[in-house]
mmCIF file of C-alpha atoms in Angstrom:
data_model
loop_
_atom_site.group_PDB
_atom_site.id
_atom_site.type_symbol
_atom_site.label_atom_id
_atom_site.label_comp_id
_atom_site.label_asym_id
_atom_site.label_seq_id
_atom_site.Cartn_x
_atom_site.Cartn_y
_atom_site.Cartn_z
ATOM 1 C CA MET A 1 110.164 99.219 104.787
ATOM 2 C CA LYS A 2 111.438 102.157 102.714
ATOM 3 C CA ILE A 3 112.040 100.222 99.490
ATOM 4 C CA PHE A 4 108.620 98.559 99.585
ATOM 5 C CA ARG A 5 106.782 101.822 100.415
ATOM 6 C CA THR A 6 108.450 103.680 97.518
ATOM 7 C CA ILE A 7 107.573 101.059 94.892
ATOM 8 C CA PHE A 8 104.029 100.691 96.223
ATOM 9 C CA ALA A 9 103.422 104.471 96.198
ATOM 10 C CA ALA A 10 104.705 104.802 92.616
ATOM 11 C CA THR A 11 102.479 101.947 91.420
ATOM 12 C CA LEU A 12 99.437 103.403 93.171
ATOM 13 C CA MET A 13 99.977 106.861 91.620
ATOM 14 C CA THR A 14 100.323 105.355 88.125
ATOM 15 C CA ALA A 15 97.108 103.354 88.536
ATOM 16 C CA ALA A 16 95.235 106.427 89.790
ATOM 17 C CA ALA A 17 96.439 108.497 86.823
ATOM 18 C CA ALA A 18 95.287 105.833 84.363
ATOM 19 C CA LEU A 19 91.891 105.668 86.022
ATOM 20 C CA ALA A 20 91.488 109.455 85.815
ATOM 21 C CA VAL A 21 92.263 109.496 82.062
ATOM 22 C CA ASN A 22 89.868 106.661 81.294
ATOM 23 C CA ALA A 23 87.087 108.327 83.261
ATOM 24 C CA GLN A 24 87.090 111.558 81.223
ATOM 25 C CA PRO A 25 83.993 111.993 78.951
ATOM 26 C CA GLY A 26 84.792 111.021 75.381
ATOM 27 C CA ALA A 27 88.239 109.711 76.269
ATOM 28 C CA ASN A 28 87.641 106.454 74.379
ATOM 29 C CA ARG A 29 85.928 107.988 71.267
ATOM 30 C CA PRO A 30 87.847 108.078 67.979
ATOM 31 C CA ALA A 31 88.968 111.536 66.900
ATOM 32 C CA GLY A 32 86.237 113.491 65.126
ATOM 33 C CA THR A 33 83.346 111.382 66.455
ATOM 34 C CA PRO A 34 80.590 113.551 68.045
ATOM 35 C CA ALA A 35 79.323 112.818 71.498
ATOM 36 C CA ALA A 36 75.924 111.148 71.795
ATOM 37 C CA GLY A 37 73.034 113.586 71.269
ATOM 38 C CA ARG A 38 75.247 116.318 69.734
ATOM 39 C CA PRO A 39 75.131 117.106 65.948
ATOM 40 C CA ALA A 40 78.333 116.875 63.976
ATOM 41 C CA ALA A 41 80.076 120.177 63.373
ATOM 42 C CA THR A 42 79.770 121.478 59.787
ATOM 43 C CA THR A 43 83.072 123.338 59.943
ATOM 44 C CA PRO A 44 86.129 121.221 60.635
ATOM 45 C CA ALA A 45 87.948 122.357 63.735
ATOM 46 C CA ALA A 46 91.574 123.325 63.626
ATOM 47 C CA THR A 47 93.829 120.394 64.277
ATOM 48 C CA THR A 48 96.306 120.718 67.144
ATOM 49 C CA PRO A 49 99.225 118.309 67.237
ATOM 50 C CA ALA A 50 98.759 115.892 70.103
ATOM 51 C CA ALA A 51 101.308 116.117 72.889
ATOM 52 C CA PRO A 52 103.298 112.938 73.457
ATOM 53 C CA ALA A 53 101.731 110.838 76.211
ATOM 54 C CA ALA A 54 103.722 110.716 79.415
ATOM 55 C CA SER A 55 104.040 107.346 81.087
ATOM 56 C CA ALA A 56 105.795 106.218 84.235
ATOM 57 C CA GLN A 57 108.394 103.566 83.540
ATOM 58 C CA LEU A 58 108.747 101.079 86.366
ATOM 59 C CA GLY A 59 111.541 98.548 86.322
ATOM 60 C CA GLU A 60 110.928 94.859 86.821
ATOM 61 C CA ALA A 61 110.481 94.120 90.517
ATOM 62 C CA LYS A 62 112.483 91.430 92.253
ATOM 63 C CA ILE A 63 110.572 90.536 95.410
ATOM 64 C CA ALA A 64 111.958 88.783 98.472
ATOM 65 C CA LEU A 65 110.473 87.744 101.796
ATOM 66 C CA ILE A 66 112.015 88.000 105.244
ATOM 67 C CA ASP A 67 110.733 86.977 108.666
ATOM 68 C CA THR A 68 111.924 89.595 111.167
ATOM 69 C CA GLY A 69 110.406 87.516 113.950
ATOM 70 C CA ALA A 70 113.317 85.104 113.515
ATOM 71 C CA PHE A 71 115.895 87.786 114.310
ATOM 72 C CA ALA A 72 115.557 87.273 118.075
ATOM 73 C CA ASP A 73 115.687 83.464 117.942
ATOM 74 C CA GLU A 74 118.248 82.414 120.561
ATOM 75 C CA LYS A 75 119.873 79.716 118.408
ATOM 76 C CA GLN A 76 119.383 80.827 114.800
ATOM 77 C CA GLY A 77 118.752 84.553 115.108
ATOM 78 C CA ILE A 78 120.893 87.674 114.875
ATOM 79 C CA ALA A 79 123.604 87.365 117.505
ATOM 80 C CA ARG A 80 123.742 91.075 118.346
ATOM 81 C CA MET A 81 120.006 91.208 118.973
ATOM 82 C CA VAL A 82 120.029 88.030 121.073
ATOM 83 C CA ALA A 83 122.926 89.401 123.132
ATOM 84 C CA ALA A 84 121.107 92.699 123.714
ATOM 85 C CA VAL A 85 117.971 90.894 124.897
ATOM 86 C CA LYS A 86 119.997 88.699 127.252
ATOM 87 C CA ARG A 87 121.728 91.735 128.789
ATOM 88 C CA VAL A 88 118.373 93.307 129.626
ATOM 89 C CA GLU A 89 117.003 90.017 130.944
ATOM 90 C CA THR A 90 120.026 89.667 133.244
ATOM 91 C CA GLN A 91 119.626 93.254 134.411
ATOM 92 C CA PHE A 92 116.068 92.576 135.617
ATOM 93 C CA GLN A 93 116.592 89.080 136.999
ATOM 94 C CA THR A 94 116.932 90.352 140.597
ATOM 95 C CA VAL A 95 113.631 92.228 140.631
ATOM 96 C CA ARG A 96 111.934 89.306 138.847
ATOM 97 C CA THR A 97 113.125 86.922 141.580
ATOM 98 C CA GLU A 98 111.985 89.368 144.258
ATOM 99 C CA LEU A 99 108.495 89.593 142.782
ATOM 100 C CA GLN A 100 108.248 85.820 142.542
ATOM 101 C CA GLY A 101 109.086 85.556 146.251
ATOM 102 C CA MET A 102 106.508 88.198 147.155
ATOM 103 C CA ARG A 103 103.810 86.382 145.176
ATOM 104 C CA ALA A 104 104.700 83.115 146.888
ATOM 105 C CA ASN A 105 104.344 84.820 150.289
ATOM 106 C CA LEU A 106 100.978 86.254 149.271
ATOM 107 C CA GLU A 107 99.734 82.826 148.202
ATOM 108 C CA ARG A 108 100.930 81.293 151.487
ATOM 109 C CA LEU A 109 99.304 84.052 153.547
ATOM 110 C CA THR A 110 96.034 83.795 151.610
ATOM 111 C CA LYS A 111 95.969 80.022 152.123
ATOM 112 C CA GLU A 112 96.525 80.447 155.868
ATOM 113 C CA ILE A 113 93.606 82.865 156.065
ATOM 114 C CA ASN A 114 91.278 80.584 154.125
ATOM 115 C CA ASP A 115 92.309 77.443 156.022
ATOM 116 C CA THR A 116 91.888 78.964 159.524
ATOM 117 C CA LYS A 117 89.068 81.468 159.107
ATOM 118 C CA GLY A 118 86.658 79.134 160.876
ATOM 119 C CA VAL A 119 88.826 78.466 163.955
ATOM 120 C CA ALA A 120 91.434 81.258 164.242
ATOM 121 C CA ASP A 121 91.146 84.330 166.447
ATOM 122 C CA GLN A 122 89.266 86.956 164.486
ATOM 123 C CA ALA A 123 91.651 89.759 165.449
ATOM 124 C CA ALA A 124 94.658 87.727 164.296
ATOM 125 C CA LEU A 125 92.798 86.817 161.136
ATOM 126 C CA ALA A 126 92.072 90.483 160.449
ATOM 127 C CA ARG A 127 95.753 91.361 160.875
ATOM 128 C CA LYS A 128 96.705 88.700 158.367
ATOM 129 C CA ALA A 129 94.094 89.989 155.938
ATOM 130 C CA GLU A 130 95.586 93.498 156.252
ATOM 131 C CA GLN A 131 99.063 92.088 155.625
ATOM 132 C CA ALA A 132 97.828 90.255 152.554
ATOM 133 C CA GLU A 133 96.142 93.376 151.189
ATOM 134 C CA ALA A 134 99.248 95.509 151.762
ATOM 135 C CA LEU A 135 101.455 92.869 150.164
ATOM 136 C CA GLU A 136 99.165 92.627 147.153
ATOM 137 C CA LYS A 137 99.323 96.415 146.640
ATOM 138 C CA GLU A 138 103.121 96.382 146.950
ATOM 139 C CA ILE A 139 103.381 93.580 144.393
ATOM 140 C CA LYS A 140 101.195 95.518 141.980
ATOM 141 C CA ARG A 141 103.178 98.755 142.381
ATOM 142 C CA LYS A 142 106.571 97.075 142.167
ATOM 143 C CA GLY A 143 105.456 94.967 139.211
ATOM 144 C CA GLU A 144 104.177 97.987 137.260
ATOM 145 C CA ASP A 145 107.388 99.907 137.934
ATOM 146 C CA ALA A 146 109.504 96.941 136.892
ATOM 147 C CA GLN A 147 107.469 96.420 133.722
ATOM 148 C CA GLY A 148 107.831 100.061 132.681
ATOM 149 C CA ASN A 149 111.564 100.074 133.386
ATOM 150 C CA TYR A 150 111.998 96.757 131.565
ATOM 151 C CA GLN A 151 110.237 97.995 128.441
ATOM 152 C CA LYS A 152 112.311 101.189 128.366
ATOM 153 C CA ALA A 153 115.566 99.300 128.888
ATOM 154 C CA MET A 154 114.646 96.851 126.107
ATOM 155 C CA ARG A 155 113.798 99.687 123.697
ATOM 156 C CA ASP A 156 117.062 101.467 124.488
ATOM 157 C CA ALA A 157 119.062 98.273 124.011
ATOM 158 C CA LEU A 158 117.396 97.188 120.764
ATOM 159 C CA GLN A 159 116.962 100.509 118.961
ATOM 160 C CA PRO A 160 120.581 100.888 117.768
ATOM 161 C CA VAL A 161 120.696 97.214 116.790
ATOM 162 C CA GLN A 162 117.444 97.462 114.824
ATOM 163 C CA THR A 163 118.633 100.621 113.053
ATOM 164 C CA ASP A 164 121.849 98.885 112.040
ATOM 165 C CA ILE A 165 119.947 95.796 110.870
ATOM 166 C CA LEU A 166 117.687 97.890 108.623
ATOM 167 C CA LYS A 167 120.703 99.598 107.046
ATOM 168 C CA ALA A 168 122.366 96.243 106.498
ATOM 169 C CA LEU A 169 119.156 94.821 105.005
ATOM 170 C CA GLU A 170 118.928 97.696 102.529
ATOM 171 C CA ALA A 171 122.558 97.173 101.502
ATOM 172 C CA TYR A 172 121.952 93.422 101.223
ATOM 173 C CA ALA A 173 118.975 94.023 98.929
ATOM 174 C CA LYS A 174 120.771 96.529 96.700
ATOM 175 C CA GLY A 175 123.757 94.239 96.348
ATOM 176 C CA ARG A 176 121.522 91.444 95.037
ATOM 177 C CA GLY A 177 119.190 93.470 92.863
ATOM 178 C CA ILE A 178 116.221 93.043 95.203
ATOM 179 C CA THR A 179 113.709 95.871 94.733
ATOM 180 C CA VAL A 180 111.017 94.870 97.239
ATOM 181 C CA ILE A 181 111.318 93.100 100.607
ATOM 182 C CA ILE A 182 108.128 92.071 102.407
ATOM 183 C CA ASP A 183 108.199 91.271 106.127
ATOM 184 C CA ALA A 184 106.383 87.953 106.521
ATOM 185 C CA ALA A 185 106.039 88.670 110.245
ATOM 186 C CA GLN A 186 103.824 91.673 109.442
ATOM 187 C CA VAL A 187 102.070 90.789 106.153
ATOM 188 C CA PRO A 188 100.100 87.549 105.638
ATOM 189 C CA ILE A 189 101.691 85.517 102.832
ATOM 190 C CA LEU A 190 99.302 83.181 101.020
ATOM 191 C CA TYR A 191 101.916 81.595 98.788
ATOM 192 C CA ALA A 192 105.598 82.049 97.998
ATOM 193 C CA THR A 193 108.291 79.818 96.559
ATOM 194 C CA PRO A 194 111.010 78.820 99.049
ATOM 195 C CA ASN A 195 113.759 80.644 97.148
ATOM 196 C CA MET A 196 112.042 83.989 97.862
ATOM 197 C CA ASP A 197 112.771 83.705 101.599
ATOM 198 C CA ILE A 198 116.073 85.422 102.412
ATOM 199 C CA THR A 199 115.748 85.210 106.216
ATOM 200 C CA ALA A 200 118.421 82.588 106.907
ATOM 201 C CA ALA A 201 120.807 83.953 104.274
ATOM 202 C CA PHE A 202 120.550 87.522 105.576
ATOM 203 C CA ILE A 203 120.990 86.470 109.224
ATOM 204 C CA ALA A 204 124.097 84.465 108.323
ATOM 205 C CA ASP A 205 125.516 87.373 106.311
ATOM 206 C CA TYR A 206 124.793 89.877 109.107
ATOM 207 C CA ASN A 207 126.257 87.684 111.839
ATOM 208 C CA GLN A 208 129.418 87.201 109.816
ATOM 209 C CA ARG A 209 129.851 90.952 109.373
ATOM 210 C CA ASN A 210 128.674 91.930 112.883
ATOM 211 C CA PRO A 211 129.857 89.541 115.637
ATOM 212 C CA ALA A 212 127.999 89.926 118.924
ATOM 213 C CA THR A 213 131.247 90.237 120.912
ATOM 214 C CA ALA A 214 132.443 93.172 118.819
ATOM 215 C CA ALA A 215 129.058 94.864 119.164
ATOM 216 C CA ALA A 216 129.183 94.591 122.956
ATOM 217 C CA ALA A 217 132.612 96.195 123.062
ATOM 218 C CA ALA A 218 131.908 98.989 120.598
ATOM 219 C CA PRO A 219 128.240 99.400 119.574
ATOM 220 C CA ARG A 220 127.699 101.098 116.219
#
């Protein structure tokens, strides 16, 4: 997430800068103290006013957790996302039913071959075996095509919804002074207090502002 990446990058750069300063030879010696193995200078060196140290000032972070995996929950998730998923599922219900019927026919044909291979005419048995092989290939081809089309349709349906959700989440965070949001569905959380989880509150706020019916009529 953009907010989290920005804060993390700034913190990492500050830590790296501090490490580089502390690693310089003689960085921790008091002024005027010679390095080990080097005689003290007899003539005092000219004194140059020290430049003011620059330091990165980071504000206090207010961290929240959210579980994006809950967005697609049919009962308690984001209504627009659930509606988009259902539209795609309905679109592919016909081909799903067709594939189920083809697999049932293949199972029936395979059972017939296995049950009669000891008594049936060998020529008839061979024809059935050819039918089963052809049907299996057709199922594989049709299934792969359907899977590819399904994935594309789901991406196309969810992309505008996901983009809108991310914008709304950023606005939600800014309005409440939240500086970092961590996705609990992507990052393992070892411990967090319950009040850090904004999942239910954000979903309720988003659903109130973005009804699924309005989104279906005029997607943003």
